[in-house]
Coordinates of C-alpha atoms and ligand atoms in Angstrom, one line a residue:
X7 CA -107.9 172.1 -68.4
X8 CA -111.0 174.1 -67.9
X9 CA -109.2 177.3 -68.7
X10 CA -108.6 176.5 -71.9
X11 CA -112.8 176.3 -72.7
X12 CA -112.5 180.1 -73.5
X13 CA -110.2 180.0 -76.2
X14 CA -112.7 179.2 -78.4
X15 CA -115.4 182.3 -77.7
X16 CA -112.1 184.3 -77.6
X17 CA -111.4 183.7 -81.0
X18 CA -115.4 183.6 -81.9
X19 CA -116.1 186.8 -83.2
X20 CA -119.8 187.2 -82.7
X21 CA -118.5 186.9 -78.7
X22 CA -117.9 189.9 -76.8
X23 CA -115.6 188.1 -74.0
X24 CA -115.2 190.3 -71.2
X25 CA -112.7 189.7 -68.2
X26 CA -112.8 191.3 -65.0
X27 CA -110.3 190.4 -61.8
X28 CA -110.8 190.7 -58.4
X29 CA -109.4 192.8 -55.7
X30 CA -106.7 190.1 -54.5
X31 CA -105.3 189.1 -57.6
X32 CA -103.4 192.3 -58.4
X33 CA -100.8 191.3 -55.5
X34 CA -100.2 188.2 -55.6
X35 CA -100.7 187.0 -59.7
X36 CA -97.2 187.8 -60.5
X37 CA -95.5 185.5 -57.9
X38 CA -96.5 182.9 -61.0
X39 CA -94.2 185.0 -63.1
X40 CA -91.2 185.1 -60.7
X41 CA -91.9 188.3 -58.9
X42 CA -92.0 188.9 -55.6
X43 CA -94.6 188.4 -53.0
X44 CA -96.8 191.3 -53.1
X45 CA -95.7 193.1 -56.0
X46 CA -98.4 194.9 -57.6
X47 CA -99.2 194.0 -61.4
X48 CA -102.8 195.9 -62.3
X49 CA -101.4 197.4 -65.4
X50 CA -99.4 194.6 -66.4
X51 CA -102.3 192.2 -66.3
X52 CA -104.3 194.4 -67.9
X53 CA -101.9 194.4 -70.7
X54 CA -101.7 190.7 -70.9
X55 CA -105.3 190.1 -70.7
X56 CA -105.8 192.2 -73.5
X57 CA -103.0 190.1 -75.4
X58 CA -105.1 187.3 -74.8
X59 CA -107.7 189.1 -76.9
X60 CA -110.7 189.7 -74.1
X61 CA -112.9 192.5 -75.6
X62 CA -112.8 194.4 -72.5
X63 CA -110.9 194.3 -69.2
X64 CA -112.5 195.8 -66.0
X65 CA -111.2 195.6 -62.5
X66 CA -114.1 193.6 -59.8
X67 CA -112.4 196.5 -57.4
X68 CA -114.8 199.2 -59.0
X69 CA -117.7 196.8 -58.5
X70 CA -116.6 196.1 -55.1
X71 CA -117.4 200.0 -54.9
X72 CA -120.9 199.2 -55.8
X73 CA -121.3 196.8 -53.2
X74 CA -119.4 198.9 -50.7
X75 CA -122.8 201.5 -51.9
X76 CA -125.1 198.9 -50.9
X77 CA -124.1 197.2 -47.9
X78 CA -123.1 200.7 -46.4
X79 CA -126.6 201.8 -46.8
X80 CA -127.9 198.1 -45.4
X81 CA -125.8 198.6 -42.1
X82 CA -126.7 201.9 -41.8
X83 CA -130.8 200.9 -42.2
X84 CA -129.8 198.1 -39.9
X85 CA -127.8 200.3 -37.3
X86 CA -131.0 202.7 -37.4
X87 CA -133.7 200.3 -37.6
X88 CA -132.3 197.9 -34.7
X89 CA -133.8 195.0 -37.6
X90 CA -131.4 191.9 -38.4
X91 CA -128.5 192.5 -36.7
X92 CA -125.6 192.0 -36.4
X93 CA -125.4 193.0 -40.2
X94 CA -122.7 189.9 -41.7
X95 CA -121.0 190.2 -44.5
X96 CA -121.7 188.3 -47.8
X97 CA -119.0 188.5 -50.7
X98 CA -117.2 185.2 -49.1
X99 CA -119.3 182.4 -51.2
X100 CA -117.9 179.6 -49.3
X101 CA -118.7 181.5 -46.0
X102 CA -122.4 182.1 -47.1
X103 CA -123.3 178.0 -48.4
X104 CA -121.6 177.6 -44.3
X105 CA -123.9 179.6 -43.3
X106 CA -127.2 178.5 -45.0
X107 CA -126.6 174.8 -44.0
X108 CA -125.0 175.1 -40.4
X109 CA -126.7 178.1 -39.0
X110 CA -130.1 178.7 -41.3
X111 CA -132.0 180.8 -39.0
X112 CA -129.4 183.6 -38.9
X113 CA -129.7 183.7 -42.8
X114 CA -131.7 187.4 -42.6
X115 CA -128.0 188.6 -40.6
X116 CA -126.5 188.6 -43.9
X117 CA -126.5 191.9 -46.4
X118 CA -128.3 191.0 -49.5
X119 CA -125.4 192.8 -51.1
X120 CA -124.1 190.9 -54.2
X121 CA -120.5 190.4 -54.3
X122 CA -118.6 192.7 -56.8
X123 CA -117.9 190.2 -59.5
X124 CA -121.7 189.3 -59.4
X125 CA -122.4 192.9 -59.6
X126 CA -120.1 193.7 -62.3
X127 CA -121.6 190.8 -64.7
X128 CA -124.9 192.2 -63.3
X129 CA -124.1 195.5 -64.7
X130 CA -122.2 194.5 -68.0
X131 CA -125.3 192.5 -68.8
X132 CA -127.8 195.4 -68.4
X133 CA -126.1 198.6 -67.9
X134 CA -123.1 198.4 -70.2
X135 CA -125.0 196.2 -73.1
X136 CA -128.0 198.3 -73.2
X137 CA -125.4 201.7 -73.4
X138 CA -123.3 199.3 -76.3
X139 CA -125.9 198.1 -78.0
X140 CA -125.0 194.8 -77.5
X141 CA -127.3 191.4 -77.3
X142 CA -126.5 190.5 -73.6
X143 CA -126.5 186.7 -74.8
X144 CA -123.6 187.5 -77.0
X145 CA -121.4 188.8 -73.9
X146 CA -119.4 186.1 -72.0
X147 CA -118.1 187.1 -68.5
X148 CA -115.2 185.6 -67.3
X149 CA -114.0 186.5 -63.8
X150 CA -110.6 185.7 -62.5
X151 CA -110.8 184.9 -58.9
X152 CA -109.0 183.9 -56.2
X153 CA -111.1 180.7 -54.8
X154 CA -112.9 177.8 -56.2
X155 CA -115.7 179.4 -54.2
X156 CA -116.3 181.4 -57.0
X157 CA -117.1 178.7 -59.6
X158 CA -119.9 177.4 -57.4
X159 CA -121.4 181.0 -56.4
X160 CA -121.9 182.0 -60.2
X161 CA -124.7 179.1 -60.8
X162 CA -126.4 180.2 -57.5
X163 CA -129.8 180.0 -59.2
X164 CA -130.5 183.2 -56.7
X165 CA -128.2 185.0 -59.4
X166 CA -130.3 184.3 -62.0
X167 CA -131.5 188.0 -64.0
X168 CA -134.6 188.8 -65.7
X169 CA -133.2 188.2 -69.0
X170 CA -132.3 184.9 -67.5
X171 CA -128.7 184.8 -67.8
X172 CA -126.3 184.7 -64.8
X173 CA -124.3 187.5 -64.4
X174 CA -120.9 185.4 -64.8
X175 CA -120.5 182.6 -67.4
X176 CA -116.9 181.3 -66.6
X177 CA -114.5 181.5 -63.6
X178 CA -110.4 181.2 -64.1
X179 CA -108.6 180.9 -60.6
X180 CA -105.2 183.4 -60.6
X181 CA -103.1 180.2 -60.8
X182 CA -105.6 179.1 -64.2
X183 CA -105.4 182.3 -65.6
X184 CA -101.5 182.6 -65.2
X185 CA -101.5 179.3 -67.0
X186 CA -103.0 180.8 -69.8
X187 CA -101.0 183.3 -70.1
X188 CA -98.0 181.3 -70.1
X189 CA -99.2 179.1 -72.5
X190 CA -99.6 182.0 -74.8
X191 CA -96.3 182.9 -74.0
X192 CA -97.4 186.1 -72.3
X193 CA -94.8 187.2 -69.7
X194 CA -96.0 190.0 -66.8
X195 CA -92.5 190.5 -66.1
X196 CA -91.9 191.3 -69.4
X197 CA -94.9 193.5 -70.5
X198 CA -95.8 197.4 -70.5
X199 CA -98.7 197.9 -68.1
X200 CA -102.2 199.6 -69.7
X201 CA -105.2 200.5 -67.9
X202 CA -108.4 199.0 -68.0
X203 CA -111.1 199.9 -69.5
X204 CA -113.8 202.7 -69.1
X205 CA -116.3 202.8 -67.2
X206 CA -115.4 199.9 -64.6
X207 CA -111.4 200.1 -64.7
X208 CA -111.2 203.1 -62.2
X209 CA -112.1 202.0 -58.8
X210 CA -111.0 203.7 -55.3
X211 CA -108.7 202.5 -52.9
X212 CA -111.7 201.2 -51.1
X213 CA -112.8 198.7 -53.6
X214 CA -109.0 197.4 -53.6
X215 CA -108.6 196.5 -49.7
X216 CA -111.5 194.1 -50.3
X217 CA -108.4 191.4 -51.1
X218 CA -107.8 191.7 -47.0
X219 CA -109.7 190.3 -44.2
X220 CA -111.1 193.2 -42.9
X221 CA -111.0 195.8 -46.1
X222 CA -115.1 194.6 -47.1
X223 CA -115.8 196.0 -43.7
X224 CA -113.8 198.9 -43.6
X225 CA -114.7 200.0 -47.1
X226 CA -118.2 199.8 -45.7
X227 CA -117.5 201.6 -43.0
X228 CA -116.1 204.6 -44.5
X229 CA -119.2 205.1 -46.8
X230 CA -121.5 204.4 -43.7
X231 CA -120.2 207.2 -41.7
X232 CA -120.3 209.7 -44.6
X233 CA -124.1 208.4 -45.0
X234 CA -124.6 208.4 -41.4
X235 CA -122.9 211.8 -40.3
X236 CA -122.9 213.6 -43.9
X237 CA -119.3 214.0 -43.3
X238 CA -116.1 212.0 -44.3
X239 CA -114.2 210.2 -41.5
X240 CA -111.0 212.4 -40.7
X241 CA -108.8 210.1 -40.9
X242 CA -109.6 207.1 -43.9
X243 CA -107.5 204.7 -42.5
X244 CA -109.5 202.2 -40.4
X245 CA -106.3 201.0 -39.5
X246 CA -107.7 199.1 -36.5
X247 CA -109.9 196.6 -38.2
X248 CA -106.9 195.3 -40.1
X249 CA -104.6 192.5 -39.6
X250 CA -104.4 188.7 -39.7
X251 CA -105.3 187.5 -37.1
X252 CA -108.5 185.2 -37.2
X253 CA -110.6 187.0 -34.8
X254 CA -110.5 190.6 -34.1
X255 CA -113.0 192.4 -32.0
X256 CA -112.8 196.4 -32.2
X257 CA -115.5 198.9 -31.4
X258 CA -116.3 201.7 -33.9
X259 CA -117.6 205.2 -33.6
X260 CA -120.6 205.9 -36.3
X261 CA -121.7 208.9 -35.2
X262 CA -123.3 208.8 -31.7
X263 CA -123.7 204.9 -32.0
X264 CA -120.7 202.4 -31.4
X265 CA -120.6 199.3 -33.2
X266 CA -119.2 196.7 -31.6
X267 CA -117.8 195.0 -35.1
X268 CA -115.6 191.4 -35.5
X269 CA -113.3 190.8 -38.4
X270 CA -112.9 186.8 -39.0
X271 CA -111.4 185.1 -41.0
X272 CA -111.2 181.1 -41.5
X273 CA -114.5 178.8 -41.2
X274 CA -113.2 177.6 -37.9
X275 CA -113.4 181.1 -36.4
X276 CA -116.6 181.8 -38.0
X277 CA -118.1 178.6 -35.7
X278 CA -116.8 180.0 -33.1
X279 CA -118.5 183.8 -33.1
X280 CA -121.6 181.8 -34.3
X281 CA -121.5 179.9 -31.2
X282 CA -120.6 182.9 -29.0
X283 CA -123.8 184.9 -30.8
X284 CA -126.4 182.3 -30.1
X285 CA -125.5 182.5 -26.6
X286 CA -125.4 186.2 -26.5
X287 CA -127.1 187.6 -29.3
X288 CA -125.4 191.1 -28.7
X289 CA -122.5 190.3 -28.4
X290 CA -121.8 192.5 -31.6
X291 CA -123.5 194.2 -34.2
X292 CA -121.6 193.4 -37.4
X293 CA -119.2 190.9 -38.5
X294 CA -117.0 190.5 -41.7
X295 CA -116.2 186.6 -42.3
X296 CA -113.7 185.2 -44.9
X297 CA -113.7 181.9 -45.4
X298 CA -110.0 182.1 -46.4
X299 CA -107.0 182.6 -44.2
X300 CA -106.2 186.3 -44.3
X301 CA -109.2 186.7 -46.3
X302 CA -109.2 186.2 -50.1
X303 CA -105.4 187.0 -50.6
X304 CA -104.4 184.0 -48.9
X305 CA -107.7 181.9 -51.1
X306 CA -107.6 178.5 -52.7
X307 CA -107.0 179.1 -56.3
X308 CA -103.9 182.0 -55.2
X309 CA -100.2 180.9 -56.4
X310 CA -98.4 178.1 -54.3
X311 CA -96.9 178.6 -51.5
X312 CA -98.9 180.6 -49.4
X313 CA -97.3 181.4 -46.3
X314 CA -98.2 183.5 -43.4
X315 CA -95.5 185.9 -44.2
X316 CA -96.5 186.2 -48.6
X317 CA -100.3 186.9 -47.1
X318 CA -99.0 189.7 -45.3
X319 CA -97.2 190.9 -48.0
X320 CA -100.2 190.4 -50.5
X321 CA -101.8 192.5 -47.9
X322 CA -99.7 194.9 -47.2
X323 CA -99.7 195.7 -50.9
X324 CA -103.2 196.4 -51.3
X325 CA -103.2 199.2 -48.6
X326 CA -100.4 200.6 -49.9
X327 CA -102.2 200.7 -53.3
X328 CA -105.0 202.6 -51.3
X329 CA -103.0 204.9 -49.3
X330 CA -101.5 206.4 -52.6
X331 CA -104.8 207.0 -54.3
X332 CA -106.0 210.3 -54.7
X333 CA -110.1 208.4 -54.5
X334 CA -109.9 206.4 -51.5
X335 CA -114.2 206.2 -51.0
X336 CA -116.5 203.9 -53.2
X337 CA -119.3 207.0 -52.2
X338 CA -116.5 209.9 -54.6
X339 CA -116.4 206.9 -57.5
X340 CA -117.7 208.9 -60.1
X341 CA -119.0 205.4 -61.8
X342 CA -121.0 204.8 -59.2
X343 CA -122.9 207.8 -59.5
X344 CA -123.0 207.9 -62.8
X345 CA -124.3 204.5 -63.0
X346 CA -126.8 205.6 -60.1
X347 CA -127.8 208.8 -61.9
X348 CA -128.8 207.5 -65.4
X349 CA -129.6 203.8 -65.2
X350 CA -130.2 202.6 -61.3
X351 CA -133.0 205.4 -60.8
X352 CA -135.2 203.3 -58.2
X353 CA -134.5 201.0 -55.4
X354 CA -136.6 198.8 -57.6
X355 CA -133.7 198.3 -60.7
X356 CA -130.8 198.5 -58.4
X357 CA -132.5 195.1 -56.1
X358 CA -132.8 193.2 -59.0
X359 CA -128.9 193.8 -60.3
X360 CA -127.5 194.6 -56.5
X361 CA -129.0 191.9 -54.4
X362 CA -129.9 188.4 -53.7
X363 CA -131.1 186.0 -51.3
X364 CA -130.3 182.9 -49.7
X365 CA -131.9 179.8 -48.4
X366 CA -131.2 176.7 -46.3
X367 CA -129.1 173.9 -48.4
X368 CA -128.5 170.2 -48.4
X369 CA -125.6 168.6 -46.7
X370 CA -123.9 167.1 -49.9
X371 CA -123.5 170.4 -51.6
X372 CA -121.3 171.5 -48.6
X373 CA -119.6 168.4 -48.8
X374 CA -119.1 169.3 -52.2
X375 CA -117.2 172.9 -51.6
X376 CA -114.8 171.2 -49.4
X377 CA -113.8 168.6 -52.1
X378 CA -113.3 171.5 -54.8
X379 CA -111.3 173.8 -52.1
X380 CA -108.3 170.9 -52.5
X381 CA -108.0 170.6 -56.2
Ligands
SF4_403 FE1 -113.0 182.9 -52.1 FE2 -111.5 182.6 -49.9 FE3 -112.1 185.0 -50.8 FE4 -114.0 183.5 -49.7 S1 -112.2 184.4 -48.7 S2 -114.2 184.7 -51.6 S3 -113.4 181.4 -50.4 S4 -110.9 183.5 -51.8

């Protein structure tokens, strides 16, 4: 299988192979090891992906902390400026191709935010080679994800750095790198848990709710109000944008504005709030999609079965995960101002690792996605 094409750079050692994992995968990869839905295995992956013999583990979460940086700042520009809203989210892949073929004109809706594992092979290319001293064409990326989705969004040619590498080089699904791992006989029930690696294993609770529809948007929201107001929200817990279901409409308080904000996830609901938008076009001023039911806990390449009931659990998991961390905001990740401080100095650098763009595509490649969602 295609997860077995980085065994060789693994053994190669001119190769620094570096894995990250995303948000989601924390709750739901040990199902493939006989644990229960929505037990939480971040140390013991990181253990077993080390055993594999990756150079360096970080954790997508503490780029999803970057991202939560950037799109905060873009809503709250947007919010401000009245320009290209409502703001839409842009970490789904599969919700951002739908969008550049079915609905092209709203394309400047979307934040220009990269998604966190983008960011994070952004930022291990640059950042973290420069700092190591390493040839950025000698580091291989793997990210493990929970979609499909991913594999296409990595040779977006909008990716594509200055050094003219993408940020990513290979994608393993959770159920293709659980594979591995058992065919290496590497057990997560059976393994002490480590921590990742400095300076992208630490992220806040924030950047771990991105696994659940609604956590993108109320990571971003907790950093927009502390840019908007100065202050932090009382109470952290956005509990109202949460949930499962595929369409939730809430109004927010961000400062002396509210934001009338959706939370959707599935395509088919995504259709809908288009439709409902080009017949009223303020009908709300931000919207979070996931292509994914439940967002990406309950994604493609996740372990078999997925049932309403082991996405809630999934879920449930990564707020508890934030609710007992001490850092819950991406804006008090020391990383990100570290990273800020000493290497992303103008608005200039950070664009060219931070953002992208997008642009109208052709049918067949949407045809395409669908095809690859089944396998
Ligand atoms: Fe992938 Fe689904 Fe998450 Fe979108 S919602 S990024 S398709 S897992």
């Amino acid at each position: 299988g295609e997860f077995e094409n980085i065994e060789e750079p693994l053994k190669n050692k001119n190769k620094t192979v570096i894995v990250q994992f995303a948000p989601a995968i924390r709750s739901s990869i040990g199902e493939e090891f006989g644990m229960d839905p929505g037990t939480v295995v971040t140390g013991e992956l990181t253990a077993g992906l080390r055993k594999l013999g990756f150079d360096k583990v970080f954790d997508t979460s503490v780029a999803a902390d970057f991202t939560t940086w950037e799109e905060a700042q873009e809503l709250v520009d947007r919010i401000i400026s009245g320009e290209n809203l409502p703001a839409f989210s842009s970490c789904c892949p599969a919700w951002v191709k739908f969008l550049e073929f079915y609905y092209p004109k709203f394309l400047n809706n979307l934040c220009t935010s990269r998604s966190p594992q983008a960011m994070m092979g952004g930022l291990i290319k640059t950042y973290w080679a420069e700092k190591n001293n390493i040839d950025p064409k000698n580091i291989l990326v793997v990210s493990i994800m929970p979609c499909v989705a991913k594999k296409y969004e990595i040779k977006r040619e909008e990716l594509k750095m200055e050094n003219g590498l993408f940020p990513v080089d290979v994608i393993l699904t959770t159920r293709e790198a659980a594979r591995l791992m058992n065919k290496h006989k590497i057990d997560l029930k059976n393994i002490e848990p480590e921590e990742a690696d400095n300076p992208f294993g630490f992220p806040s609770g924030a950047g771990v709710i991105y696994g659940a529809s609604g956590g993108v948007f109320e990571s971003a929201f907790r950093t927009a109000y502390f840019k908007a107001t100065g202050k932090n929200l009382e109470n952290i817990d956005v509990k109202e944008v949460r949930g499962l279901d595929g369409i939730r409409k809430r109004e927010l308080k961000l400062g002396d504005k509210t934001i009338k904000t959706v939370l959707v996830n599935g395509i088919k609901n995504a259709k809908k709030m288009m439709e409902e938008l080009k017949e009223n076009p303020d009908a709300f001023q931000a919207m979070e999609v996931m292509a994914c039911p439940g967002g990406c806990i309950g994604g493609g390449g996740q372990p078999i079965p997925t049932t309403p009931e082991i996405r809630k659990k999934r879920a449930e998991a990564l707020y508890d995960v934030d609710a007992k961390k001490e850092l819950r905001l991406a804006h008090e990740n020391p990383v990100i101002e570290e990273v800020y401080k000493n290497y992303l100095t103008s608005k200039e650098i950070s664009h060219k690792i931070l953002h992208t763009s997008f642009h109208q595509r052709e049918k067949d490649e949407v045809i395409r996605l669908k095809d690859s969602k089944d396998n």
